Structure formats: C-alpha cells, structure tokens
C-alpha positions as CSV (number, residue, x, y, z in Angstrom):
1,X,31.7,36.3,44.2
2,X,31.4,32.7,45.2
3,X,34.8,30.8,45.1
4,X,34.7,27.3,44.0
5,X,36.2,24.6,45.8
6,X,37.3,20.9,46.0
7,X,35.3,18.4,47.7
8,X,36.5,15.4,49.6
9,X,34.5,12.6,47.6
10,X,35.0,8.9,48.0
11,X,35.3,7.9,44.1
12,X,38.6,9.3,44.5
13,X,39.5,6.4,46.7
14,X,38.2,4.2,43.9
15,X,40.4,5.7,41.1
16,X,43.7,5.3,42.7
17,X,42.7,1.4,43.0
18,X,42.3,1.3,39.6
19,X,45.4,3.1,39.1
20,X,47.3,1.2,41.5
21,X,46.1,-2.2,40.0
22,X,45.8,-1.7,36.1
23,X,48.9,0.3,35.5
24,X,47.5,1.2,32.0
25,X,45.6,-2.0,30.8
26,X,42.7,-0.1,31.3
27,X,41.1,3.1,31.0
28,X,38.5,4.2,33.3
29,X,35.2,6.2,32.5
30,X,33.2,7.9,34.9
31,X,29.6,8.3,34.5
32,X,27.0,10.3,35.8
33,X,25.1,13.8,35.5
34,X,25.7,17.4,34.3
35,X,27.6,19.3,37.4
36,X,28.0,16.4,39.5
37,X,31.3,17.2,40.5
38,X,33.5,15.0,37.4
39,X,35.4,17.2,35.9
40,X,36.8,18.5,39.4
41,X,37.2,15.5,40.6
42,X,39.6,13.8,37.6
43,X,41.7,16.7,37.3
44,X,42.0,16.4,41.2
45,X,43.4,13.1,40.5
46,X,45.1,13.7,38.1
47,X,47.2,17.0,40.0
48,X,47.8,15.2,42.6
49,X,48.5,11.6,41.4
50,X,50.5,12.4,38.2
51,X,53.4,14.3,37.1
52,X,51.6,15.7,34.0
53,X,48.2,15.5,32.6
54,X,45.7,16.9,29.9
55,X,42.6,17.5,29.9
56,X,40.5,17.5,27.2
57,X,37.4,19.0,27.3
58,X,35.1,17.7,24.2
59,X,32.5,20.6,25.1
60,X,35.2,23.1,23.7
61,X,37.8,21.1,21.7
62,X,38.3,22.4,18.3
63,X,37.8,20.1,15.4
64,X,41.6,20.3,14.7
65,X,41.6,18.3,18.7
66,X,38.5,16.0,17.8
67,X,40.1,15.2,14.1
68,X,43.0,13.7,15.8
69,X,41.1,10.6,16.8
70,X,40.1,9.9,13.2
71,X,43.2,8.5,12.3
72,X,45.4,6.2,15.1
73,X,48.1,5.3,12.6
74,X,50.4,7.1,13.7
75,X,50.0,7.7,17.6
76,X,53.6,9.5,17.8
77,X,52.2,12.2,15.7
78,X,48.7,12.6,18.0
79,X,50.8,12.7,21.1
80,X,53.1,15.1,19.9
81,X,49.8,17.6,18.4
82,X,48.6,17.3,21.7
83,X,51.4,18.2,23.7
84,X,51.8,21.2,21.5
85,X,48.2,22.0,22.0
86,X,47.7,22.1,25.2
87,X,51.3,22.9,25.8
88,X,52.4,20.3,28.4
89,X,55.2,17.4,28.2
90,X,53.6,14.2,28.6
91,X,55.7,11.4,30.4
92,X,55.9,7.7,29.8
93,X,53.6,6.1,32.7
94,X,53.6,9.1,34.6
95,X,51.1,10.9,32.7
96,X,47.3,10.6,32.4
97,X,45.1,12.4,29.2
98,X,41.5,13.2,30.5
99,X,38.6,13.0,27.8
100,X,36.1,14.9,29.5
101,X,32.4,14.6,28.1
102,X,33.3,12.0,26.0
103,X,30.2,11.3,25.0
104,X,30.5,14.8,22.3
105,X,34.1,12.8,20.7
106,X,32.6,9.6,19.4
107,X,35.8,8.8,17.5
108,X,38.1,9.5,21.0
109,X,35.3,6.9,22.5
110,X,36.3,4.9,20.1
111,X,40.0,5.1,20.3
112,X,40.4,4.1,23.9
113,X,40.8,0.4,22.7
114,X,44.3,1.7,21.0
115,X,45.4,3.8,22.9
116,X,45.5,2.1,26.2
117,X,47.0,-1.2,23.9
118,X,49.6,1.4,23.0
119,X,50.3,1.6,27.0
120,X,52.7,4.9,27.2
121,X,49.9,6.9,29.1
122,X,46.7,6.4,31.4
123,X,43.6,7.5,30.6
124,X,40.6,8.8,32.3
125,X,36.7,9.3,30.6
126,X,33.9,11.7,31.9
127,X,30.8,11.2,30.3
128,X,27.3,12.6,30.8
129,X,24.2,10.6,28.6
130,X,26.8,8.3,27.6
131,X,24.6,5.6,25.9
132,X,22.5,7.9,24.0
133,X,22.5,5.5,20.5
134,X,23.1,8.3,18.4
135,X,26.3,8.9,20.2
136,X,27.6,5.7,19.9
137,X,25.7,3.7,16.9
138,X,28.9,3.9,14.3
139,X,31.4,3.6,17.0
140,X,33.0,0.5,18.0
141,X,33.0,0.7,22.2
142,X,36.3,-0.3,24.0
143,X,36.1,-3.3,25.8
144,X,39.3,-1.9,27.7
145,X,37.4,0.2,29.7
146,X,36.2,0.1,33.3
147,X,32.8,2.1,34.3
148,X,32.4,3.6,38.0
149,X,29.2,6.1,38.4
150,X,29.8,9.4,40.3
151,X,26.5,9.8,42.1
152,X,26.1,13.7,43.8
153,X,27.5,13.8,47.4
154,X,26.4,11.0,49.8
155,X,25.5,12.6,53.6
156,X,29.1,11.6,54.6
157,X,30.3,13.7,52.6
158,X,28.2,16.5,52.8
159,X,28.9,16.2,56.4
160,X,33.0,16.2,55.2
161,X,32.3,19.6,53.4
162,X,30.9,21.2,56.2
163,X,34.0,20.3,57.6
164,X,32.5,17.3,59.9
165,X,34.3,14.3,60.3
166,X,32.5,13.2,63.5
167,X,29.0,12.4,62.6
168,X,28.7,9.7,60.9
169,X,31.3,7.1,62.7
170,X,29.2,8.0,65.7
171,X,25.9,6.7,64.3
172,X,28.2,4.3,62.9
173,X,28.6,3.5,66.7
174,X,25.3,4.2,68.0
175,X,24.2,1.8,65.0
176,X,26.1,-1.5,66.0
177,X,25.3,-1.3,69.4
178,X,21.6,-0.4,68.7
179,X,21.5,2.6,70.8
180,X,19.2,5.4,70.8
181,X,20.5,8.8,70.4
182,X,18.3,10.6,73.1
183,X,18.6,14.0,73.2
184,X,20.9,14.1,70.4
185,X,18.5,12.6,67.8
186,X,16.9,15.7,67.3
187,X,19.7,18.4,66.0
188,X,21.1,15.0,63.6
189,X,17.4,14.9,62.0
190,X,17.5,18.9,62.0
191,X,21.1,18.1,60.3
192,X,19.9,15.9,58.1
193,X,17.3,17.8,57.1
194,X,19.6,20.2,56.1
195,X,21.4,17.9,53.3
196,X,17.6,17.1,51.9
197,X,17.6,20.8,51.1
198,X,20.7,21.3,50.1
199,X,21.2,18.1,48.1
200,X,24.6,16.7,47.1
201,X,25.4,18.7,43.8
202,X,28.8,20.7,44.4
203,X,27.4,23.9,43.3
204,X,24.8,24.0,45.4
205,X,26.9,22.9,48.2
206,X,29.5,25.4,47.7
207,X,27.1,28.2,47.4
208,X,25.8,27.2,51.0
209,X,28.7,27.1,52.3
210,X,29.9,30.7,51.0
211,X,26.7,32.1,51.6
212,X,24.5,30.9,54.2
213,X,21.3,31.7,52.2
214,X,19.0,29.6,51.2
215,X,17.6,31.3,47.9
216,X,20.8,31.7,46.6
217,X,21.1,27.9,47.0
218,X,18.1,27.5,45.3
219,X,19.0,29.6,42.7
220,X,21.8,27.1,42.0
221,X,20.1,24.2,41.8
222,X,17.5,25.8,39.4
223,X,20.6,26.9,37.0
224,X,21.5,23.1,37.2
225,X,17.7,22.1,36.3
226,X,18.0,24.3,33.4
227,X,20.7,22.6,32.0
228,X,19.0,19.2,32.0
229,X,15.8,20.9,30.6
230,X,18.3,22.3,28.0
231,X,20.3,18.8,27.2
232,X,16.4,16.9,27.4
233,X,15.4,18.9,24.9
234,X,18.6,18.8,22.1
235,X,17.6,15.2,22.7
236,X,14.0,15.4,22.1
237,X,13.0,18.4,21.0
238,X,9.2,17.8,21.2
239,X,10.0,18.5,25.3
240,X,8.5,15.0,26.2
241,X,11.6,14.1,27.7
242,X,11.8,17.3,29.6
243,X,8.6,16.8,30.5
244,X,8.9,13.2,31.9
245,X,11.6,14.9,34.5
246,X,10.1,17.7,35.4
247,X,6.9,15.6,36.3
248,X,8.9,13.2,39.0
249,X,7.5,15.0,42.4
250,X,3.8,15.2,41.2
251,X,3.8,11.5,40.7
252,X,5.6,10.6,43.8
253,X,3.1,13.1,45.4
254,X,0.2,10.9,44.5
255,X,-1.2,7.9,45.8
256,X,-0.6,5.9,42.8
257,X,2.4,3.0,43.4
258,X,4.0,3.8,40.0
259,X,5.0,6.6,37.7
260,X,2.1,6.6,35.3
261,X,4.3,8.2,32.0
262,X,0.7,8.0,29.3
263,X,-0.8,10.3,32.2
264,X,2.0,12.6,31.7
265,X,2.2,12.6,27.9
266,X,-0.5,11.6,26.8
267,X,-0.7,9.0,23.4
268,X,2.3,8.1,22.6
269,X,3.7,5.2,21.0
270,X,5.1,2.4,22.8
271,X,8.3,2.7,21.3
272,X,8.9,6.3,21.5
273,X,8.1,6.0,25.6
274,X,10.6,3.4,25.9
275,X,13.3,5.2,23.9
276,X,12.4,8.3,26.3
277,X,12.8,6.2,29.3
278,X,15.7,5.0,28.5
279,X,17.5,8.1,27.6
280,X,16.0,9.8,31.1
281,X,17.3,7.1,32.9
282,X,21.0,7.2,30.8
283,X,21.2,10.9,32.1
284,X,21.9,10.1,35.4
285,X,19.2,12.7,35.9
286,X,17.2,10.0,37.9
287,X,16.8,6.6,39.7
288,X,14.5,3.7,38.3
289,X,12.9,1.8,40.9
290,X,11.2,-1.5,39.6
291,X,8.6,-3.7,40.5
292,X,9.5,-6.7,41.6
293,X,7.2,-9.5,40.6
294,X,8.4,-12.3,42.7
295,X,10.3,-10.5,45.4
296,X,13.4,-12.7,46.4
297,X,17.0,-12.9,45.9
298,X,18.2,-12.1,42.4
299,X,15.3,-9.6,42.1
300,X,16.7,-8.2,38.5
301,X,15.6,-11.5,37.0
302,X,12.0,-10.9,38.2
303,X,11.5,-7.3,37.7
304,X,8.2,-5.7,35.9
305,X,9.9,-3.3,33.1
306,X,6.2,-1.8,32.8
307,X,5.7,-0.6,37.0
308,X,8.2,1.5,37.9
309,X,8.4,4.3,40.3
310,X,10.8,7.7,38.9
311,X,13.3,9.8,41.6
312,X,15.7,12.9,41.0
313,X,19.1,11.9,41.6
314,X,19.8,14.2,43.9
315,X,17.0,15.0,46.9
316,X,17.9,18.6,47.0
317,X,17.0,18.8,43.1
318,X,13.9,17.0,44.1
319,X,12.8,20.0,46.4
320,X,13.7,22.6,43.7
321,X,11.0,21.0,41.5
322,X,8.6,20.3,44.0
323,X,8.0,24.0,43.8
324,X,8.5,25.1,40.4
325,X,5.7,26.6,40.3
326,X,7.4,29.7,42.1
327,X,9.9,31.5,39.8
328,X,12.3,31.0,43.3
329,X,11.8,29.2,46.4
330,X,11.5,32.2,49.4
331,X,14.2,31.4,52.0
332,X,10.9,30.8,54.6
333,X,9.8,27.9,52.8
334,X,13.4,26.3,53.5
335,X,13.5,27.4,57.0
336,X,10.2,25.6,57.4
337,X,11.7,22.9,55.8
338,X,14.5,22.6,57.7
339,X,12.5,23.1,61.1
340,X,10.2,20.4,60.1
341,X,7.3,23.0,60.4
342,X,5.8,23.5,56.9
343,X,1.9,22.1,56.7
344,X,3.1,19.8,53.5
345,X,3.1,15.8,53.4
346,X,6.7,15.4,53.0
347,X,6.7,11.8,52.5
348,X,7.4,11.3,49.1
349,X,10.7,13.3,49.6
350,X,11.5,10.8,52.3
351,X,11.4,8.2,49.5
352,X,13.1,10.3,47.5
353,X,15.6,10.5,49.8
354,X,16.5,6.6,50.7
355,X,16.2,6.0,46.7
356,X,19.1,8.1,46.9
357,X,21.1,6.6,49.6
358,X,20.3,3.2,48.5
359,X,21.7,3.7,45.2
360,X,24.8,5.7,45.7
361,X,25.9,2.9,48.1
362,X,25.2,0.4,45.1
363,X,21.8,-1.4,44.8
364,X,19.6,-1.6,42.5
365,X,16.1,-0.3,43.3
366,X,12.9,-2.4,43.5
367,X,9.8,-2.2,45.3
368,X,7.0,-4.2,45.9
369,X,3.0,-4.1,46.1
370,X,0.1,-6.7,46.2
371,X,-3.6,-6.4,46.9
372,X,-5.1,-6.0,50.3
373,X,-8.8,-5.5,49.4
374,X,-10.4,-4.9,46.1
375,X,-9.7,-1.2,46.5
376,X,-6.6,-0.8,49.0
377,X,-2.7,-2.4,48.1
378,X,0.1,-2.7,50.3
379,X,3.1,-1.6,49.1
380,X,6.7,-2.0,50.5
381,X,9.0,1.1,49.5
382,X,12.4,-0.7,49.3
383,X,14.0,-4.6,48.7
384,X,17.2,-5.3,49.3
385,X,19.0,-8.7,49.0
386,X,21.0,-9.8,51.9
387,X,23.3,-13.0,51.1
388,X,20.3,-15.1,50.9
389,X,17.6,-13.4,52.2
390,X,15.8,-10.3,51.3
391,X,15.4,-7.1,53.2
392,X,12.1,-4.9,53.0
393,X,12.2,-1.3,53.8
394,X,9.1,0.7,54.7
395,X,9.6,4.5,54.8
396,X,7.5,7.1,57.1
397,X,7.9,10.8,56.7
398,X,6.7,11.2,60.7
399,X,6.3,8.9,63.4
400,X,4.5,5.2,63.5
401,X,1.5,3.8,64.8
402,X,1.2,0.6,62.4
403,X,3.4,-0.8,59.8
404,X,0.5,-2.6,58.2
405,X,2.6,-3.3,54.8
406,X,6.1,-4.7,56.3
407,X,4.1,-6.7,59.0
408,X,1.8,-8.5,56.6
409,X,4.5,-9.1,53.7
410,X,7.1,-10.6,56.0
411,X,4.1,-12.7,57.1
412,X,3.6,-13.8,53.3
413,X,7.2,-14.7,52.3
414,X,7.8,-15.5,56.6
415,X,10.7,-17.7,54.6
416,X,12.6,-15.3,52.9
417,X,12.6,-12.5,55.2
418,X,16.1,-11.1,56.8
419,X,15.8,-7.6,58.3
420,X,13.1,-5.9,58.3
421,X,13.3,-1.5,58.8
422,X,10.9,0.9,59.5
423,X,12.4,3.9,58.3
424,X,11.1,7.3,60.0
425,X,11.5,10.3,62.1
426,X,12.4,8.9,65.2
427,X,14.9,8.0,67.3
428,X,16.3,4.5,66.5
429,X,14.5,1.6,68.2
430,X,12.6,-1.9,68.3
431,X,9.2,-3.1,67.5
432,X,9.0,-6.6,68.0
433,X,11.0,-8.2,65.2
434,X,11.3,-4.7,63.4
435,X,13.8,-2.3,63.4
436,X,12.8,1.1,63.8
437,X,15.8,3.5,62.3
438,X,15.7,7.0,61.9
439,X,17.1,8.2,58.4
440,X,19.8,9.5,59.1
441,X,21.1,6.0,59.4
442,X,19.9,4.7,56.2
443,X,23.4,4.9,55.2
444,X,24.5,2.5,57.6
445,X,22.1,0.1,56.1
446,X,22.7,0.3,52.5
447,X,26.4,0.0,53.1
448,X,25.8,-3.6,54.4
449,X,24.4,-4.8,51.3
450,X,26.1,-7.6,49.4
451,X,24.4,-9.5,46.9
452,X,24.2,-10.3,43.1
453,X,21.8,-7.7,42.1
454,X,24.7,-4.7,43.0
455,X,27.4,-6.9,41.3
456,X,24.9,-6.3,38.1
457,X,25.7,-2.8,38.0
C-alpha cells in the first residue's frame, strides 16, 4: 500500500501572507487542476495555522450542506448546522471553513461576499474548472475574493520531496557567478531528467518515492489522465474537448509553429472551438502560449488569439501521453529516458518543459515567428519582458551548433533586446552576447522576471 504524504510547496508561504495581512476582509480561492495537490495543501494550513477548521468537500456534500447557502439570512443558524455537521466548534477569528471544489456549490461561490462581510471566520476556496459559464452564469461572483493558482510541483520542490535542500541554492550560486558546473553538470541533467518523467503531480511523486518503479509511476499519472478525460467529457460530451488534450504531444511533435485545432477536429464552428478552448485552458489542464505580433514590452496587448501553441501542465503528464498508444509505458522506455539514450527527438518535451517553468514562476507565455524564406520561418520559443526590454528564449533538446533564430531576431529588434538564452543540454556558458544555460537553471531565469504582463495574471 502506498502511504500518502505531505509535500513542502511554496503556496503555502503565500497563504499565511494573505492570512497575516487580511485578517478576514478576504477570502482566498485557489485554482488549478484535478490532483494537484489543493485539498492537502488547505487543510495543511488550516491544521497547522488554526485552532479549528471545516472542510467542506462539495464533491460529497449532501444537499442538506449545499441547501445551506441558499438562504444567508440568518448566518447564526448556518454556522451552528455546520458545526453540528461536521461536528467541530468553530471559534471567532481563530477558525477557517474550507469550500473545497467550489466550483460544484454555485450558491457557497456566491456566498463568499457575505460571509467574509459577516467577518467571524476565514475562508479558504479550492476550485478545479472554475469559470466554466454554466457554473457560474446565475451566480453573482464575490469581489471579496483573492485568486492564487496552484501549479503541480516546481523542480525546487521536487527536489524538497526527495528530501534535497541543496540543489538548487547551488545553481542558484553557480548561476550569479556564471560558472560552469563541470563534472557535476551531468548527474543534475540526469537529475533533472528525472523530474521530466516524474512530473510535479503529488501522486505521482509519492508513488516514486514509495516505490522506486517506474510503471507504477506511470500508472499514476494515467489514473490522473483519466480523470481529465472523464471531467472533458461531462463538459462536452461529443469528446472534442477530450480530444483537443489528448492531441497536445502530436502537435508539439510536428514541425508546424502552432497548435492547428481544425486538423484535430475537423469542421467545426468558430464558436464551438472557442468555447472548447476556453474551457481546456480554464482546467488548468494546460498552458496557452500566444503569438506575439509585435514582440515588445506589454506583449498581452499584441497577442494573435488565433496562433497559439498548447502544453500539458505538468511535463511528466506530457510523457504519459506521448505514448498512449501503449496501454502502459514499460519501465525500459523510462530508463532510456532518464539516461538520455532513447532514439526519439525529445525536443518538444524540452519546450514542454520551460512552458512549465516559465509559468509556474508567473509569466505569461508568448512566442514569436516570422519568415526567413518563402518556405522556412524562424521561430523564437519563449518572450519574456524584462523592466523594459524583452527577453527571447530559444530551447534545444541537445547541444548547439547555430542559433540561427535568436541571432537574427535580436538583430531585427537590435533595440529592444535584453538577455538573450540558449536553452540546452549543456553545461552553462557564453556565446558571444548569448547565454548558453542548461535547463536545469531555467528556474533561475523565470524567477527574475518582473514586468506588467505577470501583474495581468
């Protein structure tokens, strides 16, 4: 039997701020995907940080729980139900009441605005699909409300559950003072190779760590793929949404510079792809990267809604369906994997994998292409904004001979240009005016990033 644990993740840090600093005049909701690690994580908080708490779970509330919401008249009367309920004595300003999966409680959605005026208790939302229309159409949403998004575990704190604490303020280190690793640089890309198979979800994590084997972390990840496939299709039940997902690694697989979602679906009506877009993207399922049209700072206000590139959340996910085609994933393909010895172009799981970093650490995703001859484009992976300049980000899944791309669009907007990174396989280094970084410090990168496109979010 596996045993669950806790894992150290940094949100935490995040919700005793808020606690500290609202004291009540706001509730907070936390979204993000099926199995990312919510549920344990509030009632973590709420254990340790509280004298009493309830958790509500709307997944399995009764409709005598969920009825309570229907009526706020009388708020002594739904305290005192759900004390009795969930048999626990709630405490003036020393208590917190969870609503996990808010999403399946409309009227408790909607009852946040009340119940945080009313100010006895503090109040913590988990939500999966939370702006699904249906869910929220007839509902007024609290403006008393602050969102964080619970992304699966970054590499720190994969590193943290395997009970590391060292690795990354070392390439934190090695980082600032540009250094190379030498002959350490290959075990941290063996170690980082690692997390790309594992990925950040907590089950899959945990069943690592309690096991060692790679199919039975596989098998994990496909239980949590089969929950999405089974939420995807209560939402659309003609599977198109389903299929959309399940699709993300053949596109990234091929040479086009966008998801192409007509290839995928065939005819389908503009306004039935957008609704399915948005609801994929609402999930938490996956990461929308956007052409930028004019790449500069502020890139949101020129971004193409029609060219977009599609990524799994959660890299490890992103293996799982790259070969779905299997009913499991042998333990040799992993170990291949992980030895960086399987026959396979794994670049587009390299770009999977900074889409991830980038985005857990806060910005917004955009990339760039323009035409270098009537049948060739050059593309740049990754833009981030910098203060006032603009960062591109070229990703190889090996070594480097050229950086054709990164060299000839800092050329073209030579103005603009702050960084520059060739992200890759190798140890970190210099090429001319470009940074070569191997990808184990994309972290270190992503981290630095202020600018008005993550204040967006």
């Amino acid at each position: 039997m596996i045993m669950e644990r806790f894992f150290k993740r940094k949100l935490y840090d995040r919700l005793l701020e808020w606690k500290r600093t609202q004291n009540g005049k706001t509730a907070i909701l936390i979204e993000g995907a099926r199995r990312v690690g919510k549920s344990t994580l509030v009632e973590t908080f709420a254990k340790n940080e509280y004298e009493s708490y309830i958790l509500i779970d709307f997944n399995e509330a009764s409709d005598d729980v969920k009825s309570l919401f229907s009526n706020l008249m009388n708020k002594d009367y739904i305290f005192l139900q759900l004390q009795a309920i969930y048999n626990v004595v709630l405490k003036e300003r020393k208590s917190v009441i969870i609503f996990d999966e808010v999403q399946n409680c409309p009227l408790a959605r909607q009852a946040i605005k009340y119940l945080v005026k009313d100010g006895r208790y503090d109040y913590i939302e988990t939500g999966s699909l939370i702006s699904i229309k249906k869910n929220t159409q007839n509902i007024t949403l609290p403006s008393e409300e602050e969102r964080v998004t619970l992304y699966p575990m970054d590499y720190e704190e994969f590193r943290w559950a395997l009970g590391d604490e060292a690795t990354m303020p070392l390439l934190r280190t090695f980082y600032e003072k540009r250094l190379p690793l030498d002959r350490a640089h290959r075990d941290k890309m063996r170690d980082f190779r690692l997390y790309m198979l594992i990925g950040g979800m907590p089950q899959a994590v945990n069943t690592f760590i309690e096991t060692n084997n790679f199919s039975l972390v596989d098998q994990a990840k496909r239980a949590i793929i089969n929950i999405y496939q089974d939420d995807f299709q209560k939402l659309d039940p003609t599977g198109r949404l389903e299929t959309l997902f399940m699709e993300i690694p053949s596109q990234l697989s091929q040479t086009s510079n966008r998801y192409k979602p007509y290839a995928v679906l065939g005819d389908i009506e503009d306004n039935k792809l957008i609704e399915l877009l948005k609801n994929l993207e609402d999930s938490k399922t996956t990461l929308f990267s956007y052409h930028s049209n004019d790449p500069n700072v502020g890139m949101s206000l020129t971004k193409d809604l029609s060219k977009y590139k599609i990524f799994c959340a959660d890299t490890g996910l992103f293996v799982t369906l790259a070969y779905w085609d299997k009913n499991h994933t042998d333990n040799i393909i992993y170990q291949k994997l992980l030895n960086d010895k399987l026959n396979t172009n794994l670049g587009y799981v390299y770009e999977n994998m900074i889409a991830q970093i980038l985005a857990s650490s806060g910005n917004k995703l955009f990339y760039y292409t323009w035409p270098k001859d009537e049948t060739h484009n050059y593309e740049i992976d990754f833009l981030l904004s910098r203060e006032n300049k603009i960062c591109p980000i070229e990703v190889k899944s090996s070594g480097y001979k050229t950086h054709a791309s990164l060299d000839a669009f800092c050329q073209k907007y030579s103005s603009r240009i702050g960084e520059r990174y060739l992200i890759y396989t190798k140890d970190l280094g210099h090429d001319g005016q470009t940074m070569l970084l191997p990808i184990y410090m994309t972290p270190l990168i992503s981290q630095q990033t202020h600018n008005s496109d993550i204040q967006e979010l």
